[in-house]
XYZ file of C-alpha atoms in Angstrom:
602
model
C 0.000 0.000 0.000
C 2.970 2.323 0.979
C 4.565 1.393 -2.767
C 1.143 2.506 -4.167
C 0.908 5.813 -2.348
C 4.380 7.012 -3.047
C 3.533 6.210 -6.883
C 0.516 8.475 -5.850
C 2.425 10.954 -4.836
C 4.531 11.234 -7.546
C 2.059 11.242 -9.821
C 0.260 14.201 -7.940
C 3.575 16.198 -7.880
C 4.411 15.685 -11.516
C 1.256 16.597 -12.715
C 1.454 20.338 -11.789
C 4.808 20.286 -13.483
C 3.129 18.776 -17.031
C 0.122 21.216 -16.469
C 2.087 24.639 -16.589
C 4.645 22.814 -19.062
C 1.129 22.930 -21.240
C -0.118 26.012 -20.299
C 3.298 27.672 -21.495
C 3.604 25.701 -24.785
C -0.364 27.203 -25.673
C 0.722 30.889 -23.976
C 3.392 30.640 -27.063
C 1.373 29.813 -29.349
C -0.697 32.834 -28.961
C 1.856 35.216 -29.135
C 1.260 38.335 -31.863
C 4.856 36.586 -33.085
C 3.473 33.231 -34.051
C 0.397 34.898 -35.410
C 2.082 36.728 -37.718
C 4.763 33.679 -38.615
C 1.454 31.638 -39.593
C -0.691 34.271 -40.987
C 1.879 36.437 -42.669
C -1.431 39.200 -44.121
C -0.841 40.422 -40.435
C 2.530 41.772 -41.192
C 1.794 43.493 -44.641
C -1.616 44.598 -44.094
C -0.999 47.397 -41.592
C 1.479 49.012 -43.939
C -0.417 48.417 -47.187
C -0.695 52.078 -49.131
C -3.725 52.664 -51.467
C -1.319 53.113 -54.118
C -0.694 49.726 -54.344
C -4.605 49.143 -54.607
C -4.274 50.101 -58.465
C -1.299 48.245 -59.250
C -2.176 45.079 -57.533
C -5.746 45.679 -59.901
C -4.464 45.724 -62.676
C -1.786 42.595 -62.080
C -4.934 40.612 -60.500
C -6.782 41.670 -63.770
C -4.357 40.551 -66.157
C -3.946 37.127 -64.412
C -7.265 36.300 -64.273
C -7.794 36.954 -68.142
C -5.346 34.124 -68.830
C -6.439 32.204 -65.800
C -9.566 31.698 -67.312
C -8.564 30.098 -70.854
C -6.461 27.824 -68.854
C -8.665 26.555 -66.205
C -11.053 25.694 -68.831
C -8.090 23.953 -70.583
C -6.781 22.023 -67.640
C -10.154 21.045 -66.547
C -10.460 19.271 -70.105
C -6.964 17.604 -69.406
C -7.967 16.209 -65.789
C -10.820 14.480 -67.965
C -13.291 16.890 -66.210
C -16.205 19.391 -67.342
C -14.691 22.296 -67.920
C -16.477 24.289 -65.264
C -14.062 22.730 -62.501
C -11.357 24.229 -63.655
C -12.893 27.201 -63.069
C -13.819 26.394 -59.951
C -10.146 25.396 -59.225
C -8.915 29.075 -60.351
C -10.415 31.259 -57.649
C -10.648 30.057 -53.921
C -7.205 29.406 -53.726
C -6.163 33.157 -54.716
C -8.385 34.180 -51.940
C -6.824 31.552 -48.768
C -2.867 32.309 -50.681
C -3.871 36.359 -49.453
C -3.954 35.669 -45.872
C -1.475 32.518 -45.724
C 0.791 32.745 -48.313
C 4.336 34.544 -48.077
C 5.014 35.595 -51.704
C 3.614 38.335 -53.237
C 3.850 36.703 -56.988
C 2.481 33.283 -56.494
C -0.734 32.470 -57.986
C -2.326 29.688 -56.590
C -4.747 27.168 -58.555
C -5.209 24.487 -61.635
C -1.553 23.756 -63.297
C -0.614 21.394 -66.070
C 1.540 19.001 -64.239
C -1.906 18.585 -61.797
C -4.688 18.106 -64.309
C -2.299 15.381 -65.814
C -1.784 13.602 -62.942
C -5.974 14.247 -61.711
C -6.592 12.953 -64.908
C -5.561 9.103 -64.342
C -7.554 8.761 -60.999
C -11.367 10.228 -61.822
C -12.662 6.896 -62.383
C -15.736 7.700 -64.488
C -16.913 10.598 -61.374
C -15.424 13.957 -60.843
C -15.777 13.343 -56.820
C -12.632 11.259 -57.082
C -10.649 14.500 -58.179
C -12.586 16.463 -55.402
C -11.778 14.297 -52.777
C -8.607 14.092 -53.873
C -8.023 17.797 -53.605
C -9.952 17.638 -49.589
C -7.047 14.812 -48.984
C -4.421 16.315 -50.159
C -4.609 19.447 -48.822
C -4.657 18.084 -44.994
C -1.401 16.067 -46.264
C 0.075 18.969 -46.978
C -0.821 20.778 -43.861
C 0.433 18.286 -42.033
C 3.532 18.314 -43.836
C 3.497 21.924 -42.701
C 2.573 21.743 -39.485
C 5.517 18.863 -39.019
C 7.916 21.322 -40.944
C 8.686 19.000 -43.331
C 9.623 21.651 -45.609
C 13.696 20.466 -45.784
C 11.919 16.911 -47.522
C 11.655 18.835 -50.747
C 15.455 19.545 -50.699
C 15.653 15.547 -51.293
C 14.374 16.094 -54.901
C 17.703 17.320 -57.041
C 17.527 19.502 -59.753
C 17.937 17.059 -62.387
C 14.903 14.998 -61.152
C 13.019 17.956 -61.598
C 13.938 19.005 -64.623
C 12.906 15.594 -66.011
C 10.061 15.596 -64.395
C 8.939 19.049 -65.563
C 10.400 18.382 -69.348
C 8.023 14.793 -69.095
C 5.117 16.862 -68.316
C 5.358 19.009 -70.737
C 6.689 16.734 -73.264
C 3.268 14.377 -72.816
C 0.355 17.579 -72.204
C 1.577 18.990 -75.301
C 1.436 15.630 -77.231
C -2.144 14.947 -75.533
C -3.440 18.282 -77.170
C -1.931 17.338 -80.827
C -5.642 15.670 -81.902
C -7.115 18.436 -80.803
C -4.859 21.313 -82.265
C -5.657 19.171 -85.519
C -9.655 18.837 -84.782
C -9.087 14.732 -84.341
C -11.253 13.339 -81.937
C -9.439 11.792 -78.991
C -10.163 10.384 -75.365
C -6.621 9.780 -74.090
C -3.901 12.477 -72.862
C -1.465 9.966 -72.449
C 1.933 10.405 -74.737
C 2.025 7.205 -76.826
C -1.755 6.704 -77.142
C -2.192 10.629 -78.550
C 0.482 9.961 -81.405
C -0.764 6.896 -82.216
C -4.329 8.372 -82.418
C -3.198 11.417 -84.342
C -1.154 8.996 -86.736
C -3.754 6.621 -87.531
C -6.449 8.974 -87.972
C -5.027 11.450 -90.198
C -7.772 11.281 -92.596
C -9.873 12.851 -90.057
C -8.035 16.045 -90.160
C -11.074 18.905 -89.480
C -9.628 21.731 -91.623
C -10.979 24.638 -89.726
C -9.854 23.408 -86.858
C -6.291 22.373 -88.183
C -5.792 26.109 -89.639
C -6.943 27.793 -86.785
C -5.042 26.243 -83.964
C -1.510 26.015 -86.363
C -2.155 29.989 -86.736
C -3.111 30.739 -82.952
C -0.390 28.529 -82.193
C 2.351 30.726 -84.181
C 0.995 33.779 -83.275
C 0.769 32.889 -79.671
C 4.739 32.194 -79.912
C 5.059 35.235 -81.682
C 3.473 37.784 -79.293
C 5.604 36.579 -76.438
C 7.944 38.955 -78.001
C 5.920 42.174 -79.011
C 7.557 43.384 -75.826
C 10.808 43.358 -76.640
C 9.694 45.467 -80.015
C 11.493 49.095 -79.159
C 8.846 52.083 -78.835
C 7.362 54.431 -77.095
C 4.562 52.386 -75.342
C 6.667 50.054 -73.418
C 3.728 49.289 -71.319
C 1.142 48.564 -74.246
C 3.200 45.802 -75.555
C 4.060 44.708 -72.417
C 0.392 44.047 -71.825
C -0.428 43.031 -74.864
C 2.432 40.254 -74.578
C 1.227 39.171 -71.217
C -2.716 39.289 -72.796
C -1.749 36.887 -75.396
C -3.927 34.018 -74.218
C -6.945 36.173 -72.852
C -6.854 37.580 -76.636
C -6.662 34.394 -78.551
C -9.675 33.182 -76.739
C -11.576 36.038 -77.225
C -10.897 35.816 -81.202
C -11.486 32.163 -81.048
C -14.733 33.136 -79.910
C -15.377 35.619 -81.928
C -14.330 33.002 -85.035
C -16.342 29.891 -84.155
C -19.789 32.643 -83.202
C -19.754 34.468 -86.475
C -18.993 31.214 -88.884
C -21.264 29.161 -87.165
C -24.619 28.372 -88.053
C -28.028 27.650 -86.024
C -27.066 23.818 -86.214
C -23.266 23.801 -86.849
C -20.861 24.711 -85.086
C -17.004 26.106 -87.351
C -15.219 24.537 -85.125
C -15.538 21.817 -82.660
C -15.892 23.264 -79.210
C -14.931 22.336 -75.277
C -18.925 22.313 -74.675
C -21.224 23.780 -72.401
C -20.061 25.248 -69.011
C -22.272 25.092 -66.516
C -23.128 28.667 -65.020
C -22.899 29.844 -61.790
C -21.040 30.142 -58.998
C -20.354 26.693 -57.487
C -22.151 26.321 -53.985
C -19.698 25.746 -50.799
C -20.894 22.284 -49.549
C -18.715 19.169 -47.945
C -16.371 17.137 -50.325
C -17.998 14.396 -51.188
C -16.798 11.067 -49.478
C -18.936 8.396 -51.232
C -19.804 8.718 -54.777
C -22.124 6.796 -57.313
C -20.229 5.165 -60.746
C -22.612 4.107 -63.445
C -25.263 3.567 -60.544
C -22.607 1.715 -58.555
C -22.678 3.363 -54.308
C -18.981 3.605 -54.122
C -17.905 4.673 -49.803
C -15.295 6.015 -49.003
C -12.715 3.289 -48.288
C -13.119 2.272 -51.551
C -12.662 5.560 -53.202
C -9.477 6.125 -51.250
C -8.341 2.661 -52.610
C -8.813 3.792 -55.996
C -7.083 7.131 -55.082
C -4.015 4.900 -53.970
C -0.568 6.080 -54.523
C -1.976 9.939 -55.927
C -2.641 10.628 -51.986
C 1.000 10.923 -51.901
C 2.434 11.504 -55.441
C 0.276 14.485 -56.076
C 0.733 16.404 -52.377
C 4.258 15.522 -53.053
C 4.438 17.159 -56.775
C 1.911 19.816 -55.651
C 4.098 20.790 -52.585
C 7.154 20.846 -55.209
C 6.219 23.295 -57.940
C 4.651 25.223 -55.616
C 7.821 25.697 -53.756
C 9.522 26.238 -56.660
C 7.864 28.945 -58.008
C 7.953 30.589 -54.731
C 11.558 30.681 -54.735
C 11.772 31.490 -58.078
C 10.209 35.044 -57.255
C 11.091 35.439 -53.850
C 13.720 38.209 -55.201
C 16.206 37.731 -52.598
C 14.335 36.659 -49.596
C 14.278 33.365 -48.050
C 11.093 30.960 -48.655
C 9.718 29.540 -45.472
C 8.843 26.353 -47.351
C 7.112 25.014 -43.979
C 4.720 27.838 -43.972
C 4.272 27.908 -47.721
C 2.744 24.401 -47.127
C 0.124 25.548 -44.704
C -0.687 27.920 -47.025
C -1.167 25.462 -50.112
C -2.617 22.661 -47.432
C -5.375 25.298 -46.527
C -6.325 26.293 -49.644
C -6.581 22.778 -51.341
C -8.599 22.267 -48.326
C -11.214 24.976 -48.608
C -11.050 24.868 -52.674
C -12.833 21.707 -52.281
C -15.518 22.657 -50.254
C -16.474 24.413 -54.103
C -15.600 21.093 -55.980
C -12.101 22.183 -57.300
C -9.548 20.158 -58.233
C -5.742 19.629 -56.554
C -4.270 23.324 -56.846
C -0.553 24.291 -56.792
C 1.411 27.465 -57.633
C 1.248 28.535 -61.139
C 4.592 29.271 -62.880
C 2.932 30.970 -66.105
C 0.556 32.623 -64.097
C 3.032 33.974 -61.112
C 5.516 35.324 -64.034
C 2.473 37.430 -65.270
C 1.862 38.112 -62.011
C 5.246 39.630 -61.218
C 5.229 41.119 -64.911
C 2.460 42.908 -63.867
C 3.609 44.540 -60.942
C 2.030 43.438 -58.550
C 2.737 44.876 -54.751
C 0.560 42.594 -52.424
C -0.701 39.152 -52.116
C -4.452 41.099 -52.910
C -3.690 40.777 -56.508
C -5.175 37.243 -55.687
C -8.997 38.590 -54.608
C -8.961 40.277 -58.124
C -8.087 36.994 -60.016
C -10.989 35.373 -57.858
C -13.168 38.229 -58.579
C -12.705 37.720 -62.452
C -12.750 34.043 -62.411
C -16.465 33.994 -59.959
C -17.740 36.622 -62.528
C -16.824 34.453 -65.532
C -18.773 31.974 -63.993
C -22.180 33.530 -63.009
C -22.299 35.770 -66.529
C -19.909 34.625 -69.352
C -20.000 30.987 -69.529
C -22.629 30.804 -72.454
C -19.798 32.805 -73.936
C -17.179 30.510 -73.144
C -19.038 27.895 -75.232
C -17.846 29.150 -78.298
C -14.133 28.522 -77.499
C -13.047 26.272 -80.331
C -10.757 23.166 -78.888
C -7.650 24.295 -81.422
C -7.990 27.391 -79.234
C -7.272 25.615 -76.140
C -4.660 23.276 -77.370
C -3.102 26.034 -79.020
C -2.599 27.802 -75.686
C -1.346 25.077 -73.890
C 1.161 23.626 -76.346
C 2.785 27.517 -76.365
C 2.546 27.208 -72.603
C 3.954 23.539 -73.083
C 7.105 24.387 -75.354
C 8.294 27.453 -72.543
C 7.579 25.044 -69.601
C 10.635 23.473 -70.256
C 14.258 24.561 -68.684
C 16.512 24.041 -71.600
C 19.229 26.045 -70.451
C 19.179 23.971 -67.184
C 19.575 20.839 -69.616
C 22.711 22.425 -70.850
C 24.090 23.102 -67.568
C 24.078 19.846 -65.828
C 25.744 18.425 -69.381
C 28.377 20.831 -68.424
C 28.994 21.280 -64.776
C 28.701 16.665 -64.318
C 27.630 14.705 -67.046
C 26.934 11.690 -64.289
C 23.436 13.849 -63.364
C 21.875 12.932 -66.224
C 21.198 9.622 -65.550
C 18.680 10.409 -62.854
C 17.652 13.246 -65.430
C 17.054 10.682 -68.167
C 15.728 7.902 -66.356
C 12.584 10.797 -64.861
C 12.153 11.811 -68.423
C 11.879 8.243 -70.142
C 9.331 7.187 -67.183
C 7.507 9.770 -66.639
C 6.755 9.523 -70.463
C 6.470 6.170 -70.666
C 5.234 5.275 -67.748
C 3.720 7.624 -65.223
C 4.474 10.584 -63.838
C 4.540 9.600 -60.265
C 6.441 6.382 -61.217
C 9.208 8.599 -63.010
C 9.538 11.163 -59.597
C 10.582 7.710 -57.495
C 12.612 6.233 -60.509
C 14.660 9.565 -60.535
C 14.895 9.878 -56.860
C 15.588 6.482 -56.722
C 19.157 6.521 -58.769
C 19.668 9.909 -56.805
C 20.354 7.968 -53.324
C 22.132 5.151 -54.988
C 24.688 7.540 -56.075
C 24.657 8.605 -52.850
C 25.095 5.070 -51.099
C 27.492 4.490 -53.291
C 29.310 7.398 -52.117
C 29.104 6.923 -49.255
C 30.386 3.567 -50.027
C 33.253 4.209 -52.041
C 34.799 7.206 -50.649
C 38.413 8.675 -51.960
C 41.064 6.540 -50.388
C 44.807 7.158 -51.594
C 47.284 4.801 -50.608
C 50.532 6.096 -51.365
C 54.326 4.196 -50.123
C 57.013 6.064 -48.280
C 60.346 5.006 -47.845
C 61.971 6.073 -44.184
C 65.329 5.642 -42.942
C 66.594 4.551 -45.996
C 65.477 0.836 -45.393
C 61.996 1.667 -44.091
C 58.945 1.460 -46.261
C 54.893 2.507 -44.875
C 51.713 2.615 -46.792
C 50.069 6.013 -45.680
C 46.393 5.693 -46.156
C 44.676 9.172 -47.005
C 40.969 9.155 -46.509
C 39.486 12.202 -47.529
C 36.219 11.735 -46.503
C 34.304 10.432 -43.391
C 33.742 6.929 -43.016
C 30.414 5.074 -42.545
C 29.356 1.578 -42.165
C 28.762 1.235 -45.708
C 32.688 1.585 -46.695
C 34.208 0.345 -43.552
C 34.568 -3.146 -45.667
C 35.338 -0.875 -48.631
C 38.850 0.778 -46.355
C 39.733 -2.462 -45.214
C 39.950 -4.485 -48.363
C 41.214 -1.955 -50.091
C 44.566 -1.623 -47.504
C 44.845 -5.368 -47.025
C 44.571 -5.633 -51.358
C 47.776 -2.947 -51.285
C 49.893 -4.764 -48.308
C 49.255 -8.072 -49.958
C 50.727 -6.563 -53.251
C 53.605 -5.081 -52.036
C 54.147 -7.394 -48.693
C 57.538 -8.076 -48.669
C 58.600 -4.370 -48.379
C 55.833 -2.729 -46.248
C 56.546 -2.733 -42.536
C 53.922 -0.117 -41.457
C 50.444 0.670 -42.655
C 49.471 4.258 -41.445
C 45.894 5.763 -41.623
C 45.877 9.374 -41.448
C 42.690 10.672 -39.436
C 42.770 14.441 -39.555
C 39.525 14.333 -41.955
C 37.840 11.027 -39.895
C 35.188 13.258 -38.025
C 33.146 10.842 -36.666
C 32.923 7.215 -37.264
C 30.591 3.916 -36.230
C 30.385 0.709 -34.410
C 31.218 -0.992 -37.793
C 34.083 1.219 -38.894
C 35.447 0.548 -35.374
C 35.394 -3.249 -35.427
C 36.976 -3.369 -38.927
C 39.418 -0.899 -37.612
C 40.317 -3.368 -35.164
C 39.800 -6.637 -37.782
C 42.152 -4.437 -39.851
C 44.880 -4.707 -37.561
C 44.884 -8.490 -36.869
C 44.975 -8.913 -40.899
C 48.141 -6.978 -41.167
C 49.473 -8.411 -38.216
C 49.173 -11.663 -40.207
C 51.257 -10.284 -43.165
C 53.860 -8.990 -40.593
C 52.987 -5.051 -40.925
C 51.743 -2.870 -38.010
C 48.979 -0.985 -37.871
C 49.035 2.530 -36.556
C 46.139 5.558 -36.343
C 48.015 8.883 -37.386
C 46.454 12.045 -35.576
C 42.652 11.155 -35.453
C 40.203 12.734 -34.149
C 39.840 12.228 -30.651
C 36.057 11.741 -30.768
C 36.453 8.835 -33.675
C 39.621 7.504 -31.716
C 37.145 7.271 -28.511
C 35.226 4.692 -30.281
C 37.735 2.494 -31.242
C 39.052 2.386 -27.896
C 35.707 1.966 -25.919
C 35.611 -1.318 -28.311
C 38.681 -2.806 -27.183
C 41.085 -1.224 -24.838
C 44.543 -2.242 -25.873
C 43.457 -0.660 -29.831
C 44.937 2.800 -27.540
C 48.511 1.783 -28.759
C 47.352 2.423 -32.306
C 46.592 5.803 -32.450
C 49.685 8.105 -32.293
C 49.814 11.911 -32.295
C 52.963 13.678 -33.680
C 53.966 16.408 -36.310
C 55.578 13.927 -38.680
C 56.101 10.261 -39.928
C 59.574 10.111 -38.891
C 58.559 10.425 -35.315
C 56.555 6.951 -35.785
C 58.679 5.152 -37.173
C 61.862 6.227 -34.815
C 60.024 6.175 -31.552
C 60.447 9.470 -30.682
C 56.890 9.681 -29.302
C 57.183 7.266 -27.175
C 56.772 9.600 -24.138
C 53.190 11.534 -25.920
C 52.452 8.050 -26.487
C 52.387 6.962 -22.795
C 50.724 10.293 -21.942
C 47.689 9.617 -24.549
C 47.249 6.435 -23.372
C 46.938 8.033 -19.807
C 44.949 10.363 -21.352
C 42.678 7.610 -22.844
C 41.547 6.516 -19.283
C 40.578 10.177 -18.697
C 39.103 12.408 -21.299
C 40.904 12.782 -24.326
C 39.691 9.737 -25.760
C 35.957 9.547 -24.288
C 35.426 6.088 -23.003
């Protein structure tokens, strides 16, 4: 009973302690400084000047004229009506305002995300809804858990073959429809194949209009480099190059089209109005099939972490692409992008990310303030409650058009050319991304890639640079000096002792002395130690000592704890010739003192 009250008691004691350790940890979090570290509109808000209101109007303005061709056009390529697109392009602006930390980055529908939408909607657009509900809280977790540093795993080569792939296979996906060929697949060998074997299906109209739009929209990326007076009329006109194709496309396929036929084949009908803010659906019907919600995340599978993965990635990216000088708190960034794929699909959008076209109009434009966001909203909601009976008239080649000039600028070629240069070894992971994200999936070709990344690490770290060179002392005195100029791990202690036992073997009959040199041996393992020590008896049995030149003392410490007599090894003098002559015999008796104390920790 006594044994049972003092546990009681201790309990009763301790608890006050874990109380105000809890009250303190909340008190923190409710500090003005952690409110404005997770809602970053606090710090820019109070100093916002209205003449940024005009500026971050018209930037807001000119994004949401060519969000709105492209969230009908990455809608289509998630396999979707093209109303969620839409519906993608404007509640994310609105949650990036309070959350996000770069005034550039536009958040909503991408490319790279309709793509990889597109293989899991299953016959229902809930699947890509739920999706976008699950992968936000992924991502705010991710967030939360400041898992930010996990996107410095991904090297720049994967991601340049992941981003070349993507663009590579959209672009080919829109080829039947640049042409007017009727097609159902997005995928890269299924849309040449298609557009190959159905050549006689060619719809002129549709085939000269997107070819035109297509080399016009190339063309007007450069009106603002044209010299003259109104700088900022071509500017604008550059940056309005998609907003102004659509407009003429509609123009074009209303005037030439009769009661009954339409010029041009057309995305179809958009369904008007805003979208109402209800739950994300987690059960669905498929071809009058009740499908819960277990079974819907089953069919989700792997996207639930390939596309909060990808999504967290470009996003990033873009972020730091236009943070002009200032450091990206990728952590936050997440919570920002976890949020608003959260609350986008409360209005049945789509996964979201940042948008690099989009953000580079963005900054283009001037923009001062996250706000520029609410007026990209504010267009996108108004397209949907009074122009999409307009937007009906938008002819396919339009849309293709757009994204294939969108397509052939995604891609980093100069960044191609400088991993060729700097190391010619990085574009293996490069290559292998590219030819499986293309022929394989895109989420497949991000692990493939990242894969070969860490075995060229572990093999590194396997293989590090060991230079065995001989000395002669004394005339009659030969030693293998081992140089290991990097730190060793488990993975190459094998690796360091085959290598000097291959050398001594070779040259046995002259080398007397093998000596490792430690300066650059920071810290080492339980398994470097023991072959350390198996290391010695192996060259004991060739007749050649075995001695540890000026290591570290923390690395010598675990040697030592192993097996106490290993102290004798490990020698600390200016030069070789004090080895081999004995002339440290004395600072060899006091390290081995030292040993028992602290020099070498025990």
């Amino acid at each position: 009973m006594s044994q049972v009250k003092d546990e009681d008691d201790i309990y009763h004691e301790k608890l006050p302690n874990v109380c105000d350790a809890v009250k303190k940890s909340a008190k923190n979090c409710c500090t003005p400084a952690t409110a404005k570290k997770f809602l970053p509109i606090i710090n820019w808000l109070p100093k916002y000047e209205w003449k940024f209101l005009i500026q971050d109007f018209v930037a807001g303005l000119t994004v949401g004229l060519t969000a709105i061709p492209q969230a009908i056009a990455y809608g289509t390529i998630a396999g979707l009506n093209p109303q969620y697109g839409l519906y993608s392009a404007f509640m994310g602006c609105f949650i990036y305002i309070i959350f996000g930390t770069c005034k550039d980055v536009t958040v909503g529908p991408t490319a790279i995300m309709a793509l990889m939408v597109q293989t899991n909607v299953a016959g229902s657009a809930d699947y890509a809804v739920l999706l976008c509900f699950l992968s936000g809280i992924v991502i705010l977790l991710m967030g939360i858990l400041n898992l930010g540093v996990l996107v410095q795993f991904i090297s720049i080569p994967v991601t340049t073959g992941f981003t070349m792939a993507a663009a590579i296979t959209i672009a080919s996906g829109q080829v039947n429809n640049l042409f007017g060929i009727p097609s159902s697949s997005n995928e890269f060998i299924e849309s040449w194949v298609n557009f190959f074997t159905h050549l006689n299906k060619i719809r002129r109209n549709d085939a000269i209009l997107g070819v035109v739009t297509l080399i016009v929209l190339i063309l007007m990326r450069k009106v603002k480099d044209i010299p003259c007076s109104c700088k900022m009329l071509t500017q604008y006109i550059s940056l309005s190059r998609n907003a102004l194709a659509v407009i003429m496309g509609i123009i074009l396929c209303y005037t030439l089209s009769d009661d009954n036929l339409l010029a041009f084949s057309v995305s179809g009908e958009i369904v008007p109005g805003i979208p109402s803010f209800k739950l994300p659906p987690f059960h669905t019907a498929v071809n009058g099939t009740y499908v819960g919600f277990g079974e819907m995340v089953q069919e989700l599978g792997a996207s639930l972490a390939s596309i909060p993965l990808i999504s967290v990635l470009e996003s990033i990216a873009v972020a730091k692409a236009f943070s002009m000088g200032q450091i990206v708190n990728a952590s936050q960034e997440m919570i920002a992008l976890g949020i608003a794929n959260i609350m986008s699909s409360f209005v049945s959008s789509m996964p979201i990310t940042g948008s690099f076209t989009r953000t580079a109009i963005n900054n283009a434009s001037g923009v001062k303030t996250t706000l520029g966001g609410a007026f990209t909203g504010i267009v996108v909601l108004m397209t949907l409650a009074f122009l999409t009976k307009t937007f009906y008239y938008i002819p396919k080649a339009t849309l293709a058009a757009i994204i294939i000039a969108a397509m052939l600028f995604m891609v980093e070629y100069e960044r191609i050319g400088e991993i060729w240069h700097s190391k010619k070894l990085d574009m293996v992971p490069f290559l292998v991304t590219l030819l499986v994200c293309v022929f394989w999936t895109l989420e497949y070709g991000m692990v493939c890639g990242m894969g070969v990344n860490m075995l060229f690490i572990l093999y590194k770290s396997a293989r590090p640079k060991i230079v065995i060179t001989t000395e002669k002392l004394q005339k009659d005195i030969e030693i293998a000096v081992v140089d290991v100029h990097e730190n060793l791990t488990y993975s190459s202690a094998e690796y360091l002792k085959s290598k000097v036992v291959k050398y001594v073997a070779t040259y046995r009959q002259s080398i007397e002395m093998v000596v490792i040199r430690g300066e650059q041996i920071y810290t080492i393992d339980s398994t470097v130690a023991l072959n350390i020590l198996g290391l010695k008896k192996d060259l004991a049995a060739l007749n050649c000592e075995l001695v540890c030149w000026n290591w570290q003392i923390s690395s010598a410490g675990v040697v030592c704890r192993l097996h106490h007599d290993a102290r004798s090894m490990f020698k600390f003098s200016k030069t070789l010739q004090e080895i081999v002559t004995g002339e440290i015999q004395e600072s060899t008796t006091t390290i081995q003192s030292d040993c028992n104390s602290t020099t070498i920790p025990l």
